[in-house]
Protein backbone atom coordinates (compact mmCIF):
# COMPACT_ATOMS: atom_id res chain seq x y z
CA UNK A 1 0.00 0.00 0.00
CA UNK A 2 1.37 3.47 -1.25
CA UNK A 3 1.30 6.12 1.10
CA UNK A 4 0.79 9.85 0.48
CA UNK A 5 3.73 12.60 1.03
CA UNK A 6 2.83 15.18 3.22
CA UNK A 7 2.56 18.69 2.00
CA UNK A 8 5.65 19.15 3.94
CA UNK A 9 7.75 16.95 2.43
CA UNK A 10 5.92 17.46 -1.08
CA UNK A 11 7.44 21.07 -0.50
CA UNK A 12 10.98 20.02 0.64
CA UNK A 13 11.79 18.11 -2.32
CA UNK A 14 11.97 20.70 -4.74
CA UNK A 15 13.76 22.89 -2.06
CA UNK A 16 16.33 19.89 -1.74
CA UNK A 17 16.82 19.64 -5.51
CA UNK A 18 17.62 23.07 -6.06
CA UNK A 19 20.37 22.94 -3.20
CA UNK A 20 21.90 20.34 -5.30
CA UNK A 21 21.60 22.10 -8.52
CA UNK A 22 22.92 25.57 -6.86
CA UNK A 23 25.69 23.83 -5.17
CA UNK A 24 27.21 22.17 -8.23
CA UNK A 25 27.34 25.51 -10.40
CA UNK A 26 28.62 27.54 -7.49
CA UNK A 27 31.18 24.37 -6.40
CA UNK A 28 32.43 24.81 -10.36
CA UNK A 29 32.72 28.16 -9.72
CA UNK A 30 34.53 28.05 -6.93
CA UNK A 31 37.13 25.54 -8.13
CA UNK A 32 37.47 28.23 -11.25
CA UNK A 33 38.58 30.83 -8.55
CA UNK A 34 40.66 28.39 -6.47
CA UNK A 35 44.44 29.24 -6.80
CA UNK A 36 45.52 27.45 -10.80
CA UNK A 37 48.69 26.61 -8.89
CA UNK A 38 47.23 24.63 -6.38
CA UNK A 39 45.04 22.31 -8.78
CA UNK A 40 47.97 21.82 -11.20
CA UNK A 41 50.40 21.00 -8.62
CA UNK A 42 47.90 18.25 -7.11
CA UNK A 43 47.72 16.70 -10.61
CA UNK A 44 50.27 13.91 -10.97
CA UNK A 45 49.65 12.07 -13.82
CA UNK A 46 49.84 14.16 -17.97
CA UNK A 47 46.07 14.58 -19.53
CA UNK A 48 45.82 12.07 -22.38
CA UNK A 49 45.79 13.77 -25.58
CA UNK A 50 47.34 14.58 -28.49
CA UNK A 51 50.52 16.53 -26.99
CA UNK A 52 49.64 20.36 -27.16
CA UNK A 53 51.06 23.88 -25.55
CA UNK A 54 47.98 26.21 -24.36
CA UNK A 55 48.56 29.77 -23.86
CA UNK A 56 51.92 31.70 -22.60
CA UNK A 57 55.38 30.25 -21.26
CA UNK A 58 53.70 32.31 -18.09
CA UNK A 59 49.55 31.49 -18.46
CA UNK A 60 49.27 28.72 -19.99
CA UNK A 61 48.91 24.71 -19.58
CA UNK A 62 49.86 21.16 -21.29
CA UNK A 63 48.25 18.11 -22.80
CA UNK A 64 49.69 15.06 -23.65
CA UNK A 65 53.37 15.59 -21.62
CA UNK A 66 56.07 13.26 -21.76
CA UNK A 67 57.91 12.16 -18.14
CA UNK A 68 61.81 13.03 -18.85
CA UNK A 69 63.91 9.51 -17.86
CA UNK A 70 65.47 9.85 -14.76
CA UNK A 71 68.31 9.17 -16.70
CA UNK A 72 69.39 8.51 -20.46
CA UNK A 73 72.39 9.29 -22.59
CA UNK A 74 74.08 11.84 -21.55
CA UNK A 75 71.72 13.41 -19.05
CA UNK A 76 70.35 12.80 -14.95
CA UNK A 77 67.32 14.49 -14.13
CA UNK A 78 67.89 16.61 -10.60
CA UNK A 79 65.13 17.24 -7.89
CA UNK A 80 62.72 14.33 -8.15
CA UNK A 81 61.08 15.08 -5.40
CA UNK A 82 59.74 18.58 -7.26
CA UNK A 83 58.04 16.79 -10.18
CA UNK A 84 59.07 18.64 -12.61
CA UNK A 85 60.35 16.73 -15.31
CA UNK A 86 57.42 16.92 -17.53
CA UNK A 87 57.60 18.33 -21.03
CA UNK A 88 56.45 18.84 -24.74
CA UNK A 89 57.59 16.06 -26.59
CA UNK A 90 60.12 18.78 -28.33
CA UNK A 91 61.17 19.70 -24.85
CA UNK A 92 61.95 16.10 -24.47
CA UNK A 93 63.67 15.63 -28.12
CA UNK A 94 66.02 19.06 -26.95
CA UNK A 95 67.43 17.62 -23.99
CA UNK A 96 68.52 14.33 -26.24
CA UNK A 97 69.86 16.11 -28.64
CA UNK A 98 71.72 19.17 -26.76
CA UNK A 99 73.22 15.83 -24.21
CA UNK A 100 74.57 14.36 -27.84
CA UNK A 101 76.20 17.90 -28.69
CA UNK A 102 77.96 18.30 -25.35
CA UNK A 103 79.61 14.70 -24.97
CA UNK A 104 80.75 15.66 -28.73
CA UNK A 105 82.62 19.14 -27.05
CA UNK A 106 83.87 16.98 -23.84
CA UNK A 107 80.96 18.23 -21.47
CA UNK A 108 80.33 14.49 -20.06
CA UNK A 109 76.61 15.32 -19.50
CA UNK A 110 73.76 17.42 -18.57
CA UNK A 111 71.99 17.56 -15.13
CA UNK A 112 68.42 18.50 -15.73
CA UNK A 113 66.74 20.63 -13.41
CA UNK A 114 62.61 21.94 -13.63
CA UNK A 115 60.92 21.49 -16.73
CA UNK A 116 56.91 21.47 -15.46
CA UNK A 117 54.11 19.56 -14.39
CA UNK A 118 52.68 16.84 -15.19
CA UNK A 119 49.96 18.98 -16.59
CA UNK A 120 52.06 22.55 -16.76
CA UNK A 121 50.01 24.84 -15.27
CA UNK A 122 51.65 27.63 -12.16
CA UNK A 123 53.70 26.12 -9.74
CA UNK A 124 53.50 26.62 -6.37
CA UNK A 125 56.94 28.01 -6.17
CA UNK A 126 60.37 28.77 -7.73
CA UNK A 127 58.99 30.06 -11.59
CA UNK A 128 56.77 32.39 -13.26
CA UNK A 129 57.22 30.66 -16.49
CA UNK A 130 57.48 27.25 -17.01
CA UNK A 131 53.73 26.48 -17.60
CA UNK A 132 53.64 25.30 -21.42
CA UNK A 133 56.21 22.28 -21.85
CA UNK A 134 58.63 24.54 -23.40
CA UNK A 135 60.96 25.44 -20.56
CA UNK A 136 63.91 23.52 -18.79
CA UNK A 137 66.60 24.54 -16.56
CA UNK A 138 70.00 23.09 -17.36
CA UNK A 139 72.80 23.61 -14.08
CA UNK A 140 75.96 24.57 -15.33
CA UNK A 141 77.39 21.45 -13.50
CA UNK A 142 78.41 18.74 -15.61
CA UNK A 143 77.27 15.42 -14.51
CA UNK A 144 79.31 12.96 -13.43
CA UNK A 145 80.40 9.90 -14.66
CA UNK A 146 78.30 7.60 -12.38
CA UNK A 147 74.42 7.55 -12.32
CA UNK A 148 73.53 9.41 -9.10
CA UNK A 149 71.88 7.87 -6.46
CA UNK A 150 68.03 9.08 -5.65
CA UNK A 151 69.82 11.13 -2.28
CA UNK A 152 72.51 12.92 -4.48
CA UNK A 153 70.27 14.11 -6.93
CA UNK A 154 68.25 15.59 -4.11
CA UNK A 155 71.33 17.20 -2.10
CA UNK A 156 73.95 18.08 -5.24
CA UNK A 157 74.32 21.64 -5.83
CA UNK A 158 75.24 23.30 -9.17
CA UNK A 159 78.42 26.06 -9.75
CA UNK A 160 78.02 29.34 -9.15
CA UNK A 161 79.39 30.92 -12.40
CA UNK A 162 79.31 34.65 -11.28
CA UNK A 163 81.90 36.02 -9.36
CA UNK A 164 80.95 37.87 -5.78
CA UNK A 165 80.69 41.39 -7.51
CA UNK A 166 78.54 40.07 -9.94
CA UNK A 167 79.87 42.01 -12.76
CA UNK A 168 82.14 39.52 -14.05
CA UNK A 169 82.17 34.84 -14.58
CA UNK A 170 83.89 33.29 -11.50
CA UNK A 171 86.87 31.25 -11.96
CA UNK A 172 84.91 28.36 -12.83
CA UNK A 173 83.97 29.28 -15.81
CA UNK A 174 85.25 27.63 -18.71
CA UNK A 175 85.40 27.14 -22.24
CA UNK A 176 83.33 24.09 -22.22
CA UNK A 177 80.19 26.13 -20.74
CA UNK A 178 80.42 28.16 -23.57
CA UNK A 179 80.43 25.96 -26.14
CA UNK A 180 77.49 24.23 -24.74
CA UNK A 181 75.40 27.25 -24.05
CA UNK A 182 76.18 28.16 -28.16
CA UNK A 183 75.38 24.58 -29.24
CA UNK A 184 71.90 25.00 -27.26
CA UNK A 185 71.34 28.51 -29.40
CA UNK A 186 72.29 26.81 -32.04
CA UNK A 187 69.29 24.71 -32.50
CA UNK A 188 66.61 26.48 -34.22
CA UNK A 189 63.27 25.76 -32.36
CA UNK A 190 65.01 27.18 -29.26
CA UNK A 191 63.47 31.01 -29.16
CA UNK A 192 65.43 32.31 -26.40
CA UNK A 193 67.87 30.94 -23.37
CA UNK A 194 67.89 33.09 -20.02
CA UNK A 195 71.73 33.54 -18.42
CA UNK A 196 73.06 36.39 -15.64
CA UNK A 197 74.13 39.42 -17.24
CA UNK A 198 78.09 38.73 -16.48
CA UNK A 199 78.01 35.16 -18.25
CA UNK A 200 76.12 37.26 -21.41
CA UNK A 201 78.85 39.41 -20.86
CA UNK A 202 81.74 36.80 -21.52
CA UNK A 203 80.46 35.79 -23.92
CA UNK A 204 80.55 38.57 -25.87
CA UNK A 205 84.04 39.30 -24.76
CA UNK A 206 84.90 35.58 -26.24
CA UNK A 207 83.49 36.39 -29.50
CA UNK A 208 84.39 39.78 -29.75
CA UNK A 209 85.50 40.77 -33.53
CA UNK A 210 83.90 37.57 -34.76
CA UNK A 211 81.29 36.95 -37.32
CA UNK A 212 79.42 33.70 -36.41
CA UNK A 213 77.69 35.47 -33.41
CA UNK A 214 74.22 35.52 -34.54
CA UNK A 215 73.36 32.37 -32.10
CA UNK A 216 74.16 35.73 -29.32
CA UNK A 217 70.94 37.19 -29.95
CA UNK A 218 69.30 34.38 -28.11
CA UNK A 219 71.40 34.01 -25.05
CA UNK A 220 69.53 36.66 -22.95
CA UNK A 221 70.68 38.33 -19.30
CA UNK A 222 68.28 38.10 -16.85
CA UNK A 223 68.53 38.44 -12.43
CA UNK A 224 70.03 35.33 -11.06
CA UNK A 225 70.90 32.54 -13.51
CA UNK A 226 74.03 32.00 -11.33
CA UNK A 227 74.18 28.43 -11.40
CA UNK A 228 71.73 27.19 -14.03
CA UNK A 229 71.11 28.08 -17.74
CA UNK A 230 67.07 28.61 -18.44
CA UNK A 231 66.44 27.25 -22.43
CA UNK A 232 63.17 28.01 -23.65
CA UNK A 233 61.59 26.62 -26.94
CA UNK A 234 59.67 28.03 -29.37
CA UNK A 235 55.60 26.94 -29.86
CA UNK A 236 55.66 23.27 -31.48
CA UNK A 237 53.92 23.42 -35.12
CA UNK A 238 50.20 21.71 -33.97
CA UNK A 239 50.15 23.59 -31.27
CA UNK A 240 48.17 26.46 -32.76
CA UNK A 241 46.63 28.11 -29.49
CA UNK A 242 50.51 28.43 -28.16
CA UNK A 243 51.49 31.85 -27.97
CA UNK A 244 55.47 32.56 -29.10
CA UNK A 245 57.10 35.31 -27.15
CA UNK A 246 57.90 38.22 -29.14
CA UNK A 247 61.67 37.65 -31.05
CA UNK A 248 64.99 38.84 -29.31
CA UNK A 249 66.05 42.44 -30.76
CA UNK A 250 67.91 41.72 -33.92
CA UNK A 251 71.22 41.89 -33.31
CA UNK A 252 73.89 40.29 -30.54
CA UNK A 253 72.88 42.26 -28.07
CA UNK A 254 76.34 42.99 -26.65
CA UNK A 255 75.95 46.48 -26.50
CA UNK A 256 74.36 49.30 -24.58
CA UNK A 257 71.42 46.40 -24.14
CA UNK A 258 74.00 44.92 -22.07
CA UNK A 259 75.92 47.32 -20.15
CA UNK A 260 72.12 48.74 -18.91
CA UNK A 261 72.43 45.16 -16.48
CA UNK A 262 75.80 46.62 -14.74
CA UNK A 263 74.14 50.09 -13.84
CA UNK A 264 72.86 50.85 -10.30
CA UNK A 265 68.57 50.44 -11.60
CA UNK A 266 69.35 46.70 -12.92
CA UNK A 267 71.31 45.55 -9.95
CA UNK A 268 68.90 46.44 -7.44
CA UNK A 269 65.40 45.94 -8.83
CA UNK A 270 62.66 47.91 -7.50
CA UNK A 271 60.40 46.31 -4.91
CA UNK A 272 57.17 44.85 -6.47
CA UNK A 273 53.95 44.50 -4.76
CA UNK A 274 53.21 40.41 -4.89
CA UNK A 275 51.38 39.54 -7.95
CA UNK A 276 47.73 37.80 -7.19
CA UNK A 277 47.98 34.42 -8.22
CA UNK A 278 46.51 33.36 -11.01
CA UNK A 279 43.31 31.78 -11.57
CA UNK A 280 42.01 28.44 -13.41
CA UNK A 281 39.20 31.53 -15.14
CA UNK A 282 43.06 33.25 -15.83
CA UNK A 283 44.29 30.71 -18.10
CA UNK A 284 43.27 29.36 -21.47
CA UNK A 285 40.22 28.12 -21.88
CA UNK A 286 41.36 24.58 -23.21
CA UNK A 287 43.56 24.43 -19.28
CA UNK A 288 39.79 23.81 -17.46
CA UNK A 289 39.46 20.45 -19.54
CA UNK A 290 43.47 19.64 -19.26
CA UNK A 291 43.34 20.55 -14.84
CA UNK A 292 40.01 17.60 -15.03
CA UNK A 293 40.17 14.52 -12.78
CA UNK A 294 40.49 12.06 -15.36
């Protein structure tokens, strides 16, 4: 025997299923507003898809990464623990091919540091950049000739290739680093590679009067940079909603570009307020569907 709902409870229901409806549009709103760094950082595993760059090297996502071997020829990846050795299948092809060119010029290999997340996306800490696949942090250590063990890749630190008044390479530079940071220019998908003013600097004292220097204008100065080189690639060819940065300035950029890093407003920076962090509604539309729990 059926029995009747009480006008009560007839008047609940609806009430009930409205709660539902409003929670789960304001819950997707709210995960849109939640920190982008914090849902790309929790995401572990690369979105399955046809590999793709979304966005800006500094607002932007990726589909389809590739995990970087802890080790192969001629490389060890560094930091485990950060999970950062993610990357655009080209970022991945790179760092073969630039550990081939430096065993050829007697660097015995590369030490890896951050590339990105599993899905790209902000970090939590340490880089601005780094978001599309396209990025990756090479120390200016060479690795050793041993595969290190899980502790020593945590521990190791790179060289500090500045000198204390930053103006000038320390004595551990050598001719080896720059042959390897020209080989890396050298490659043409690579758009730009981030160094400290002082190692731009010797380099342009090294190649002074020569005229094979146009690999120069991508070797950029930028604050810090001490103990790492920063490579970043250009957009890969399918990935059509990848934004390029704008070119370097034509030219080697070893003039009055250059000598603007030694004056008094380059070397101390003025304070910045902290930048919000950015949003999942901040990035590209495609990053909603590439921060989803598969």
């Amino acid at each position: 025997m059926m029995h009747r709902l009480s006008p009560a409870r007839i008047l609940i229901l609806p009430l009930a299923l409205a709660a539902i409806l409003l929670a789960s549009v304001f819950g997707d709103r709210a995960g849109a507003q939640e920190a982008a760094k914090n849902i790309f950082s929790q995401l572990k595993q690369p979105r399955e898809g046809q590999s793709a760059s979304f966005g800006t090297y500094a607002r932007g996502c990726l589909q389809g990464a590739r995990a970087l071997p802890s080790s192969g020829e001629g490389w060890q990846a560094m930091r485990p623990s950060r999970q950062r050795h993610f990357g655009h299948p080209d970022l991945i092809d790179f760092i073969g091919f630039l550990s081939q060119q430096a065993q050829s010029i007697g660097w015995p290999g590369l030490l890896i540091g951050d590339m990105a997340q599993a899905r790209g996306g902000p970090m939590k800490g340490g880089h601005r950049s780094h978001q599309t696949g396209l990025d990756v942090d090479i120390w200016m250590r060479a690795a050793p000739d041993y595969t290190l063990s899980a502790i020593e890749r945590e521990m190791a630190s790179s060289l500090d290739m500045v000198a204390e008044d930053g103006r000038s390479v320390s004595s551990l530079w050598t001719g080896e680093h720059a042959a390897l940071l020209k080989s890396a220019a050298s490659v043409p998908n690579v758009a730009r590679i981030f160094v400290n003013p002082a190692i731009k600097r010797a380099l342009c004292d090294e190649t002074s009067g020569r005229q094979d220097v146009e690999w120069l204008r991508k070797i950029r100065p930028w604050w810090g940079h001490r103990h790492h080189f920063h490579v970043r690639l250009k957009c890969p060819e399918h990935s059509s909603s990848c934004e390029n940065q704008a070119p370097p300035p034509s030219g080697s950029g070893c003039g009055a570009e250059l000598d603007w890093w030694f004056t008094a407003d380059a070397r101390v920076p003025k304070a910045k307020s902290a930048a919000k962090p950015l949003m999942l509604d901040d990035l590209p539309a495609q990053c909603r569907r590439v921060a989803e729990i598969d």
